[in-house]
Short mmCIF file of C-alpha atoms and ligand atoms in Angstrom, two decimals:
data_model
loop_
_atom_site.label_atom_id
_atom_site.label_comp_id
_atom_site.label_asym_id
_atom_site.label_seq_id
_atom_site.Cartn_x
_atom_site.Cartn_y
_atom_site.Cartn_z
CA MET H 8 30.26 -4.19 -1.69
CA MET H 9 28.74 -2.98 -5.00
CA LYS H 10 27.43 -5.38 -8.56
CA ARG H 11 27.57 -2.82 -11.09
CA ASP H 12 25.81 -5.39 -13.01
CA ARG H 13 22.49 -4.53 -10.97
CA ALA H 14 19.07 -3.83 -13.17
CA ASN H 15 18.29 -0.51 -12.85
CA PHE H 16 14.94 2.00 -13.97
CA GLY H 17 15.68 3.58 -16.83
CA SER H 18 14.53 6.79 -16.52
CA LYS H 19 13.48 9.39 -13.99
CA LEU H 20 9.41 8.88 -14.99
CA GLY H 21 10.22 4.62 -14.72
CA VAL H 22 11.28 6.30 -11.14
CA ILE H 23 8.95 8.20 -10.44
CA LEU H 24 5.97 6.28 -12.03
CA ALA H 25 6.90 2.86 -10.57
CA SER H 26 6.92 4.33 -7.16
CA ALA H 27 4.16 6.16 -7.16
CA GLY H 28 2.49 2.65 -8.57
CA SER H 29 3.97 0.92 -5.49
CA ALA H 30 2.47 3.42 -2.86
CA VAL H 31 -1.29 4.05 -4.91
CA GLY H 32 -3.77 0.71 -4.58
CA LEU H 33 -6.44 -0.79 -2.45
CA GLY H 34 -5.27 1.03 0.71
CA ASN H 35 -6.14 4.31 -1.98
CA ILE H 36 -9.35 3.03 -3.52
CA TRP H 37 -10.38 0.50 -0.95
CA ARG H 38 -8.04 1.33 2.74
CA PHE H 39 -8.97 5.55 1.98
CA PRO H 40 -12.23 5.56 1.96
CA TYR H 41 -13.72 3.29 4.87
CA GLU H 42 -11.67 4.86 7.31
CA ALA H 43 -11.69 8.67 6.20
CA GLY H 44 -15.72 7.44 5.77
CA SER H 45 -15.49 6.00 9.69
CA ASN H 46 -13.80 8.37 10.68
CA GLY H 47 -15.48 11.58 10.24
CA GLY H 48 -14.47 12.40 6.50
CA ALA H 49 -11.95 15.85 6.03
CA ALA H 50 -10.94 15.67 9.50
CA PHE H 51 -9.12 12.57 9.39
CA ILE H 52 -7.74 14.06 6.56
CA LEU H 53 -6.70 16.91 7.12
CA ILE H 54 -4.60 14.42 9.75
CA TYR H 55 -3.91 12.08 7.18
CA LEU H 56 -1.78 15.75 5.17
CA GLY H 57 -0.25 16.28 8.18
CA CYS H 58 1.00 12.57 8.34
CA VAL H 59 1.80 11.38 5.22
CA PHE H 60 4.31 15.23 4.71
CA VAL H 61 5.24 15.36 7.84
CA LEU H 62 5.84 11.37 8.79
CA GLY H 63 5.88 9.63 6.46
CA LEU H 64 7.57 11.03 3.98
CA PRO H 65 11.55 11.81 6.28
CA VAL H 66 10.32 7.98 5.93
CA MET H 67 10.28 6.96 2.75
CA ILE H 68 14.10 9.11 2.35
CA SER H 69 15.54 6.95 4.43
CA GLU H 70 13.98 3.89 3.26
CA PHE H 71 15.25 5.10 -0.45
CA LEU H 72 18.78 6.03 0.75
CA ILE H 73 19.03 2.54 2.10
CA GLY H 74 18.44 1.05 -1.31
CA ARG H 75 20.14 3.00 -3.60
CA ARG H 76 23.43 3.15 -0.59
CA SER H 77 23.83 -0.80 -0.67
CA GLN H 78 22.41 -1.36 -3.82
CA ALA H 79 21.25 -4.70 -2.22
CA ASN H 80 17.30 -5.78 -1.90
CA THR H 81 16.52 -4.93 1.57
CA ALA H 82 18.20 -8.00 3.94
CA GLY H 83 21.34 -7.35 2.18
CA ALA H 84 21.15 -3.86 2.69
CA TYR H 85 20.90 -3.48 6.58
CA GLN H 86 23.22 -6.21 6.07
CA ARG H 87 26.15 -4.18 4.29
CA MET H 88 24.88 -1.25 6.18
CA ALA H 89 25.29 -2.66 9.32
CA LEU H 90 27.75 -5.32 8.26
CA GLY H 91 27.10 -7.85 12.10
CA THR H 92 25.02 -6.17 14.42
CA PRO H 93 21.43 -7.08 14.84
CA TRP H 94 20.01 -4.58 12.77
CA ARG H 95 19.55 -7.00 10.49
CA TRP H 96 16.94 -8.58 11.63
CA VAL H 97 15.22 -5.24 10.45
CA GLY H 98 15.42 -5.77 6.47
CA ARG H 99 14.78 -9.86 7.08
CA LEU H 100 11.49 -8.41 9.23
CA GLY H 101 10.53 -6.48 5.92
CA VAL H 102 10.54 -9.51 3.80
CA LEU H 103 8.64 -11.39 6.60
CA THR H 104 6.41 -7.91 6.57
CA GLY H 105 5.60 -7.59 2.41
CA PHE H 106 5.43 -11.81 2.14
CA LEU H 107 2.15 -11.92 4.55
CA ILE H 108 1.03 -8.48 3.59
CA LEU H 109 1.24 -9.86 -0.09
CA GLY H 110 -0.64 -13.49 1.52
CA TYR H 111 -4.05 -11.73 1.85
CA TYR H 112 -3.79 -8.18 -0.46
CA SER H 113 -3.79 -10.91 -3.91
CA VAL H 114 -7.19 -12.31 -1.43
CA VAL H 115 -8.79 -8.87 -1.89
CA ALA H 116 -6.80 -8.64 -5.58
CA GLY H 117 -8.39 -11.36 -6.40
CA TRP H 118 -11.66 -9.54 -5.84
CA THR H 119 -11.02 -7.36 -7.82
CA LEU H 120 -11.71 -9.51 -11.06
CA GLU H 121 -15.03 -10.77 -10.35
CA TYR H 122 -16.29 -7.61 -9.88
CA ILE H 123 -15.40 -6.53 -13.04
CA PHE H 124 -16.26 -10.08 -14.11
CA GLU H 125 -19.41 -9.62 -12.30
CA ALA H 126 -20.11 -5.36 -13.46
CA THR H 127 -18.91 -6.73 -17.01
CA THR H 128 -21.73 -9.28 -17.46
CA ASN H 129 -24.23 -6.54 -16.72
CA GLY H 130 -24.41 -8.57 -12.86
CA PHE H 131 -25.35 -6.21 -11.11
CA ALA H 132 -28.15 -5.00 -12.49
CA GLY H 133 -31.13 -5.12 -10.31
CA LYS H 134 -29.72 -5.96 -7.14
CA ASP H 135 -30.64 -3.59 -4.30
CA ALA H 136 -28.26 -3.97 -0.72
CA GLN H 137 -29.37 -7.68 -0.02
CA GLY H 138 -29.02 -8.50 -2.90
CA PHE H 139 -25.37 -7.59 -3.40
CA GLN H 140 -24.51 -8.08 0.48
CA ALA H 141 -26.00 -11.64 -0.50
CA ALA H 142 -24.06 -12.08 -2.90
CA PHE H 143 -20.85 -11.16 -1.80
CA ASP H 144 -21.00 -13.76 1.12
CA SER H 145 -21.86 -16.39 -0.98
CA PHE H 146 -18.78 -15.76 -3.21
CA ALA H 147 -16.84 -14.69 -0.40
CA ALA H 148 -18.02 -17.95 1.29
CA ASN H 149 -17.07 -20.00 -2.26
CA PRO H 150 -14.08 -22.39 -1.91
CA TRP H 151 -13.18 -22.45 -5.47
CA ARG H 152 -13.81 -18.81 -7.18
CA PRO H 153 -12.47 -16.64 -4.99
CA MET H 154 -8.67 -18.79 -5.04
CA LEU H 155 -9.42 -19.16 -8.93
CA TRP H 156 -9.35 -15.20 -8.85
CA MET H 157 -6.46 -14.50 -6.40
CA VAL H 158 -3.86 -17.47 -8.09
CA THR H 159 -5.13 -16.11 -11.05
CA PHE H 160 -3.84 -12.18 -9.86
CA MET H 161 -0.86 -13.92 -8.40
CA LEU H 162 -0.09 -15.41 -12.01
CA ALA H 163 -0.21 -11.59 -13.68
CA THR H 164 1.61 -10.11 -10.97
CA HIS H 165 4.44 -12.77 -11.28
CA PHE H 166 4.46 -12.88 -15.45
CA VAL H 167 5.79 -8.38 -14.41
CA ILE H 168 8.09 -9.57 -12.18
CA VAL H 169 9.87 -12.59 -14.64
CA ARG H 170 9.98 -9.34 -17.07
CA GLY H 171 12.88 -8.28 -15.05
CA VAL H 172 12.97 -4.36 -13.34
CA GLU H 173 14.05 -2.58 -16.38
CA LYS H 174 10.97 -4.63 -18.60
CA GLY H 175 8.64 -5.68 -16.48
CA ILE H 176 7.52 -3.11 -13.47
CA GLU H 177 8.98 -0.11 -15.49
CA ARG H 178 7.08 -0.75 -18.57
CA SER H 179 3.91 -2.50 -16.60
CA SER H 180 4.88 1.43 -13.88
CA LYS H 181 3.82 3.45 -17.56
CA ILE H 182 1.07 2.15 -19.12
CA MET H 183 -1.13 1.63 -16.00
CA MET H 184 -0.28 4.66 -13.52
CA PRO H 185 -1.25 7.06 -16.66
CA ALA H 186 -4.22 4.88 -17.47
CA LEU H 187 -5.34 4.78 -13.87
CA PHE H 188 -4.89 8.86 -13.88
CA ILE H 189 -7.40 8.62 -16.34
CA ILE H 190 -10.57 6.46 -15.50
CA ILE H 191 -9.75 8.31 -11.80
CA LEU H 192 -10.38 11.73 -13.41
CA VAL H 193 -13.36 10.38 -15.13
CA LEU H 194 -14.96 8.81 -12.92
CA VAL H 195 -14.43 11.83 -10.50
CA VAL H 196 -16.59 13.59 -12.57
CA CYS H 197 -18.98 11.40 -13.38
CA SER H 198 -19.67 11.10 -9.84
CA ILE H 199 -19.60 14.85 -8.86
CA THR H 200 -21.98 16.14 -11.51
CA LEU H 201 -24.82 13.06 -9.98
CA PRO H 202 -27.21 15.24 -8.60
CA GLY H 203 -27.14 16.01 -4.35
CA ALA H 204 -23.57 15.18 -4.90
CA GLY H 205 -23.11 18.19 -2.36
CA ALA H 206 -23.17 16.61 0.51
CA GLY H 207 -20.71 14.11 -0.42
CA ILE H 208 -17.41 16.82 -0.94
CA GLU H 209 -18.59 19.07 1.61
CA PHE H 210 -18.31 15.31 3.81
CA LEU H 211 -14.64 15.65 2.18
CA LEU H 212 -13.74 19.37 2.40
CA LYS H 213 -15.25 20.76 5.38
CA PRO H 214 -13.77 19.48 8.75
CA ASP H 215 -15.93 18.27 11.84
CA PHE H 216 -13.56 18.48 14.66
CA SER H 217 -15.68 16.97 17.21
CA LYS H 218 -14.75 13.90 16.43
CA VAL H 219 -11.60 13.83 16.52
CA THR H 220 -10.13 11.12 18.92
CA ALA H 221 -6.47 10.10 19.89
CA GLY H 222 -7.01 7.08 18.09
CA THR H 223 -8.27 8.98 14.93
CA PHE H 224 -4.37 11.28 14.43
CA LEU H 225 -2.84 7.06 14.89
CA SER H 226 -5.41 5.62 12.31
CA ALA H 227 -4.52 8.52 9.46
CA MET H 228 -0.65 7.65 10.66
CA GLY H 229 -1.46 3.93 10.35
CA GLN H 230 -2.98 4.36 6.33
CA ALA H 231 -0.35 6.70 5.14
CA PHE H 232 2.11 4.03 6.75
CA PHE H 233 -0.12 1.29 4.40
CA SER H 234 0.02 3.69 1.41
CA LEU H 235 3.18 5.06 1.17
CA SER H 236 4.04 1.29 1.69
CA LEU H 237 6.16 2.21 3.91
CA GLY H 238 8.07 0.32 6.77
CA MET H 239 9.18 -2.92 5.11
CA GLY H 240 11.16 -1.82 3.23
CA CYS H 241 9.75 -2.12 -0.46
CA LEU H 242 10.90 0.92 -1.06
CA CYS H 243 13.73 0.38 -0.48
CA THR H 244 14.30 -2.64 -2.90
CA TYR H 245 12.86 -0.31 -5.55
CA ALA H 246 15.21 2.96 -4.54
CA SER H 247 18.53 -0.37 -4.61
CA TYR H 248 17.32 0.52 -8.63
CA PHE H 249 17.69 4.24 -8.82
CA SER H 250 21.10 5.35 -11.03
CA LYS H 251 22.79 8.15 -9.25
CA GLN H 252 21.67 10.69 -10.34
CA THR H 253 18.26 10.86 -8.66
CA ASN H 254 17.07 13.21 -6.34
CA LEU H 255 15.71 10.95 -3.54
CA THR H 256 14.09 14.07 -1.47
CA ARG H 257 12.38 15.40 -4.85
CA THR H 258 11.10 11.21 -6.23
CA ALA H 259 9.65 11.21 -2.02
CA PHE H 260 7.85 14.58 -2.33
CA SER H 261 6.26 13.45 -6.11
CA VAL H 262 5.72 9.84 -4.74
CA GLY H 263 3.87 11.74 -1.56
CA VAL H 264 1.25 13.94 -3.65
CA ILE H 265 0.54 11.56 -6.67
CA ASP H 266 -0.34 8.89 -4.08
CA THR H 267 -2.88 11.39 -1.67
CA MET H 268 -3.95 13.34 -4.64
CA VAL H 269 -4.79 9.24 -5.66
CA ALA H 270 -6.54 8.07 -2.30
CA ILE H 271 -8.88 12.22 -1.90
CA LEU H 272 -9.98 11.37 -5.73
CA ALA H 273 -11.09 8.42 -4.87
CA GLY H 274 -12.43 9.83 -2.14
CA PHE H 275 -14.52 12.60 -4.89
CA ILE H 276 -15.72 9.27 -6.36
CA ILE H 277 -17.00 7.53 -3.86
CA PHE H 278 -18.74 9.80 -1.39
CA PRO H 279 -20.78 12.59 -3.14
CA ALA H 280 -22.33 8.86 -4.89
CA ALA H 281 -22.76 7.63 -2.11
CA PHE H 282 -24.24 10.94 -0.77
CA SER H 283 -26.32 11.31 -3.51
CA VAL H 284 -28.70 8.37 -2.56
CA GLY H 285 -28.62 9.00 0.23
CA ILE H 286 -25.89 5.89 1.31
CA SER H 287 -24.44 6.57 4.31
CA PRO H 288 -20.24 6.06 4.51
CA ASP H 289 -19.46 4.35 6.92
CA THR H 290 -19.30 0.88 6.38
CA GLY H 291 -15.95 0.44 6.93
CA PRO H 292 -13.97 -2.35 4.85
CA SER H 293 -17.27 -3.55 3.25
CA LEU H 294 -17.45 -0.40 1.28
CA VAL H 295 -16.30 -1.12 -2.35
CA PHE H 296 -17.25 -4.19 -2.86
CA ILE H 297 -20.99 -4.29 -0.49
CA THR H 298 -22.48 -0.56 -0.02
CA LEU H 299 -20.10 0.89 -3.17
CA PRO H 300 -21.83 -1.54 -5.86
CA ASN H 301 -24.92 -0.19 -4.35
CA VAL H 302 -24.62 3.06 -4.86
CA PHE H 303 -23.18 2.92 -8.41
CA GLN H 304 -26.75 1.06 -9.09
CA GLN H 305 -28.59 3.62 -7.33
CA ALA H 306 -27.19 6.98 -8.55
CA PHE H 307 -26.91 5.64 -12.23
CA GLY H 308 -30.34 4.40 -12.38
CA GLY H 309 -31.61 5.68 -14.63
CA MET H 310 -28.81 5.95 -17.34
CA PRO H 311 -28.31 2.21 -17.22
CA ALA H 312 -25.37 2.17 -19.94
CA LEU H 313 -23.85 5.06 -17.01
CA ALA H 314 -24.43 2.49 -14.04
CA TYR H 315 -22.31 -0.07 -16.73
CA VAL H 316 -19.39 2.44 -17.75
CA PHE H 317 -19.28 3.45 -14.15
CA SER H 318 -18.65 -0.12 -12.29
CA VAL H 319 -16.48 -1.70 -15.45
CA LEU H 320 -13.82 0.76 -14.83
CA PHE H 321 -14.00 1.14 -11.18
CA TYR H 322 -12.75 -2.58 -10.96
CA VAL H 323 -11.03 -2.25 -13.51
CA LEU H 324 -9.39 0.66 -11.38
CA LEU H 325 -9.43 -0.91 -8.31
CA ALA H 326 -7.69 -3.85 -9.72
CA MET H 327 -4.93 -2.10 -11.71
CA ALA H 328 -4.35 0.07 -9.12
CA ALA H 329 -3.78 -3.44 -6.63
CA LEU H 330 -1.48 -5.48 -10.04
CA THR H 331 0.96 -2.50 -9.69
CA SER H 332 1.31 -2.65 -5.71
CA THR H 333 1.52 -6.39 -5.60
CA ILE H 334 4.01 -6.17 -8.33
CA SER H 335 6.57 -4.62 -5.52
CA MET H 336 5.49 -7.11 -2.33
CA HIS H 337 6.74 -9.49 -4.92
CA GLU H 338 10.30 -7.89 -5.47
CA VAL H 339 11.27 -7.72 -2.39
CA SER H 340 10.45 -11.77 -1.52
CA THR H 341 12.27 -12.30 -5.19
CA ALA H 342 14.62 -10.23 -5.15
CA TYR H 343 15.68 -11.48 -2.03
CA LEU H 344 16.21 -15.04 -3.17
CA HIS H 345 17.97 -14.02 -5.66
CA GLU H 346 20.65 -11.83 -3.83
CA GLU H 347 20.59 -14.23 -1.02
CA PHE H 348 20.56 -17.67 -1.95
CA ASN H 349 21.73 -17.12 -5.53
CA PHE H 350 18.86 -18.21 -6.53
CA SER H 351 17.82 -16.85 -10.85
CA ARG H 352 15.41 -13.98 -10.94
CA LYS H 353 13.78 -16.90 -12.54
CA LYS H 354 13.07 -19.58 -9.80
CA ALA H 355 13.25 -16.94 -7.10
CA ALA H 356 10.32 -15.27 -8.81
CA ARG H 357 8.43 -18.79 -8.86
CA ILE H 358 9.70 -20.22 -4.81
CA VAL H 359 7.27 -16.28 -4.07
CA THR H 360 4.47 -16.76 -6.12
CA ALA H 361 4.36 -20.46 -5.16
CA SER H 362 3.90 -20.19 -1.29
CA CYS H 363 2.67 -16.63 -1.91
CA ILE H 364 -0.51 -18.82 -3.57
CA PHE H 365 -0.45 -21.19 -0.46
CA LEU H 366 -1.05 -18.54 2.60
CA GLY H 367 -3.29 -16.90 -0.17
CA ILE H 368 -5.38 -20.06 -0.30
CA PHE H 369 -5.45 -19.93 3.76
CA CYS H 370 -6.71 -16.43 4.02
CA SER H 371 -8.89 -16.77 1.42
CA LEU H 372 -10.77 -19.65 2.87
CA SER H 373 -10.65 -17.18 5.89
CA TYR H 374 -13.82 -16.75 4.62
CA GLY H 375 -15.85 -19.65 4.15
CA VAL H 376 -14.74 -23.40 5.07
CA LEU H 377 -12.03 -21.74 7.52
CA LYS H 378 -14.58 -19.26 9.29
CA GLY H 379 -14.60 -21.52 12.63
CA TYR H 380 -10.39 -21.71 12.95
CA THR H 381 -9.35 -18.43 14.18
CA VAL H 382 -6.08 -18.09 16.15
CA PHE H 383 -6.20 -14.65 19.20
CA GLY H 384 -9.90 -14.41 18.06
CA LEU H 385 -8.99 -13.98 14.24
CA THR H 386 -9.25 -15.34 11.13
CA VAL H 387 -5.88 -16.07 9.25
CA PHE H 388 -7.16 -12.89 6.76
CA ASN H 389 -7.77 -10.97 9.95
CA LEU H 390 -5.39 -12.05 11.51
CA PHE H 391 -2.34 -10.94 8.43
CA ASP H 392 -3.61 -7.35 8.80
CA TYR H 393 -3.46 -7.63 11.75
CA ALA H 394 -0.05 -8.96 12.33
CA THR H 395 1.28 -6.62 9.21
CA ALA H 396 -0.18 -3.34 9.39
CA LYS H 397 -0.89 -2.98 13.11
CA ILE H 398 2.44 -4.62 14.00
CA MET H 399 4.92 -5.14 11.52
CA LEU H 400 5.10 -2.13 9.66
CA PRO H 401 5.02 0.21 12.07
CA ALA H 402 7.59 -1.63 13.79
CA GLY H 403 9.86 -1.39 10.53
CA GLY H 404 8.56 2.53 10.42
CA PHE H 405 10.03 2.66 13.73
CA PHE H 406 13.08 1.00 13.48
CA ILE H 407 14.24 2.45 9.99
CA SER H 408 13.82 6.27 11.29
CA LEU H 409 16.56 5.36 14.33
CA PHE H 410 18.89 3.85 11.94
CA THR H 411 19.51 6.83 10.01
CA GLY H 412 18.53 9.05 12.33
CA TRP H 413 20.99 7.16 15.06
CA TYR H 414 23.14 4.47 14.14
CA LEU H 415 24.50 6.00 10.38
CA ASP H 416 27.39 7.85 9.73
CA ARG H 417 25.87 11.58 9.27
CA ARG H 418 28.09 11.54 6.28
CA ILE H 419 26.43 8.26 3.99
CA VAL H 420 23.03 11.00 4.66
CA TRP H 421 23.99 12.95 3.60
CA SER H 422 25.35 12.63 0.39
CA GLU H 423 22.60 9.85 -0.23
CA ILE H 424 20.13 13.03 -0.19
CA THR H 425 22.22 15.28 -1.99
CA ASN H 426 23.56 13.65 -4.41
CA ASP H 427 26.75 13.82 -3.02
CA GLY H 428 26.71 17.88 -2.30
CA SER H 429 25.12 18.52 -5.77
CA LEU H 430 21.44 19.23 -4.76
CA GLN H 431 21.16 22.19 -3.01
CA VAL H 432 18.52 20.13 -0.01
CA PRO H 433 16.92 23.33 2.82
CA LEU H 434 15.32 20.77 4.03
CA TYR H 435 17.86 18.00 4.99
CA ARG H 436 18.16 19.59 8.72
CA LEU H 437 14.53 19.33 9.58
CA ILE H 438 14.41 15.97 7.59
CA ILE H 439 16.76 15.10 10.20
CA PHE H 440 15.38 15.58 13.03
CA ILE H 441 12.33 13.96 12.35
CA LEU H 442 13.94 10.70 11.86
CA LYS H 443 15.55 10.98 15.01
CA PHE H 444 12.96 11.96 17.31
CA VAL H 445 9.56 13.13 15.79
CA ALA H 446 8.54 9.55 13.54
CA PRO H 447 9.93 7.55 16.63
CA ILE H 448 8.21 9.09 19.16
CA PHE H 449 5.21 8.80 16.99
CA ILE H 450 5.08 5.44 15.29
CA ALA H 451 6.00 4.50 18.79
CA LEU H 452 2.48 5.98 19.69
CA ILE H 453 0.96 3.95 16.51
CA PHE H 454 2.12 0.73 17.55
CA LEU H 455 1.11 0.62 21.24
CA HIS H 456 -2.02 1.53 19.85
CA GLY H 457 -2.17 -1.00 17.23
CA LEU H 458 -1.75 -3.45 20.82
CA GLY H 459 -5.03 -1.81 22.54
CA VAL H 460 -2.30 -0.85 25.17
CA PHE H 461 -4.48 3.01 24.95
CA GLU H 462 -7.68 0.72 25.15
CA LEU H 463 -6.72 -0.61 28.16
CA PHE H 464 -5.91 2.48 30.45
CA GLU H 465 -9.47 4.22 28.27
CA ARG H 466 -11.61 1.33 30.08
CA SER H 467 -9.48 1.41 33.82
N1 LIG F 525 0.67 1.23 -0.24
C1 LIG F 525 -0.25 0.35 -1.18
C2 LIG F 525 -0.94 0.34 -1.27
O1 LIG F 525 -1.66 1.61 -0.57
O2 LIG F 525 -2.70 -0.88 -1.56
C3 LIG F 525 -0.36 -1.71 0.35
C4 LIG F 525 1.72 -1.47 0.59
C5 LIG F 525 1.77 -2.05 -0.92
C6 LIG F 525 2.03 -1.50 1.08
C7 LIG F 525 3.71 -2.15 -0.80
C8 LIG F 525 3.35 -1.80 1.86
C9 LIG F 525 3.58 -2.37 0.26
F1 LIG F 525 5.22 -2.04 1.09
#
């Protein structure tokens, strides 16, 4: 069953940085701040922390153990561990989800390149709020520019993937992740020392529970899954490159802590700067691309050089975070085609890149010429976002917990989590309890929320 010539990550640090690289992405720096901003700040963050550590980590451990045990891509993993059962569809669903997410994620990732370009060529200087809105609208509606950036981003992802697991994925994470931490710290220091930043810090630290509804709780859970890269076999694929010595529980904990720290630090970059110039941080998805450049211009208005450096660094940060995530999504499909269809890795990667670019073109154009084309009232971009984040990821997470909690032989689960009994894992029973009961029930709630079932009840 085991192919021993399989690629492996070369070091413990490589394992953590590659997995954290997958987790840390647009979800932390683009999605988390606007979710927190629209859901009341600190109270959302507290609930989010609960979701990450209580639900997210057991599901992550579950993905890790399935991947490492099977030594296969995510579709192959379920096929091997549950031969001849419908469980194989869980793996296949993961591959499809990753592929679709990559289709629209690479469009937003492409926007980050445009913003690096704009920031570097001083294109932000002198613009006001309307100016930034108009600039974004005309850029997104342009048929060529966003598409070219998206293709560039996919080619960069391709370049890393074809170099393989150790020389491509691991090495690039070892360079980009430390660089990302340094940039974040520099930006946090700049932001919290702005005059008037205190209100933003308070917003992040002082919970206002009056704003909490069932919806807040469920948004926090959806965000936790997206941000931790759970529910589509991405970390399962990475874990198939882990060594037998990797401590799965500890790795999951490190990834959870790093991912959460980056999200909260992104909050510490954005909210103090926004509050210091009196701009509301609850503008939703456009926060990072329309509100923020304006915030940077105003906050550092008296110091144009600082505004320049801050803006360039911020978008470089965003692009690097996105790249380590697109690499991980690409790997899910590449490993699948390579192992299940016997294509060479290069050929598999080419097929994935080409077809993602094809999908990306439709997502990109849905901000311009295809704006009027909708399915269920959603543009192609929003349809992909909705179907993946609100339906497919929660469904994947639900089945993954059931698979480990109920289907898998307990001896396999125990031997993977404790490395054949050589590790003490005091929380073992708790992890199993969560996978059996807590996670499926809560994830089912997200799922129903995603489908709008609760809203139906609320309205009636
Ligand atoms: N976790 C990534 C982020 O926060 O941006 C997004 C992501 C990557 C989702 C990989 C799912 C995935 F499999």
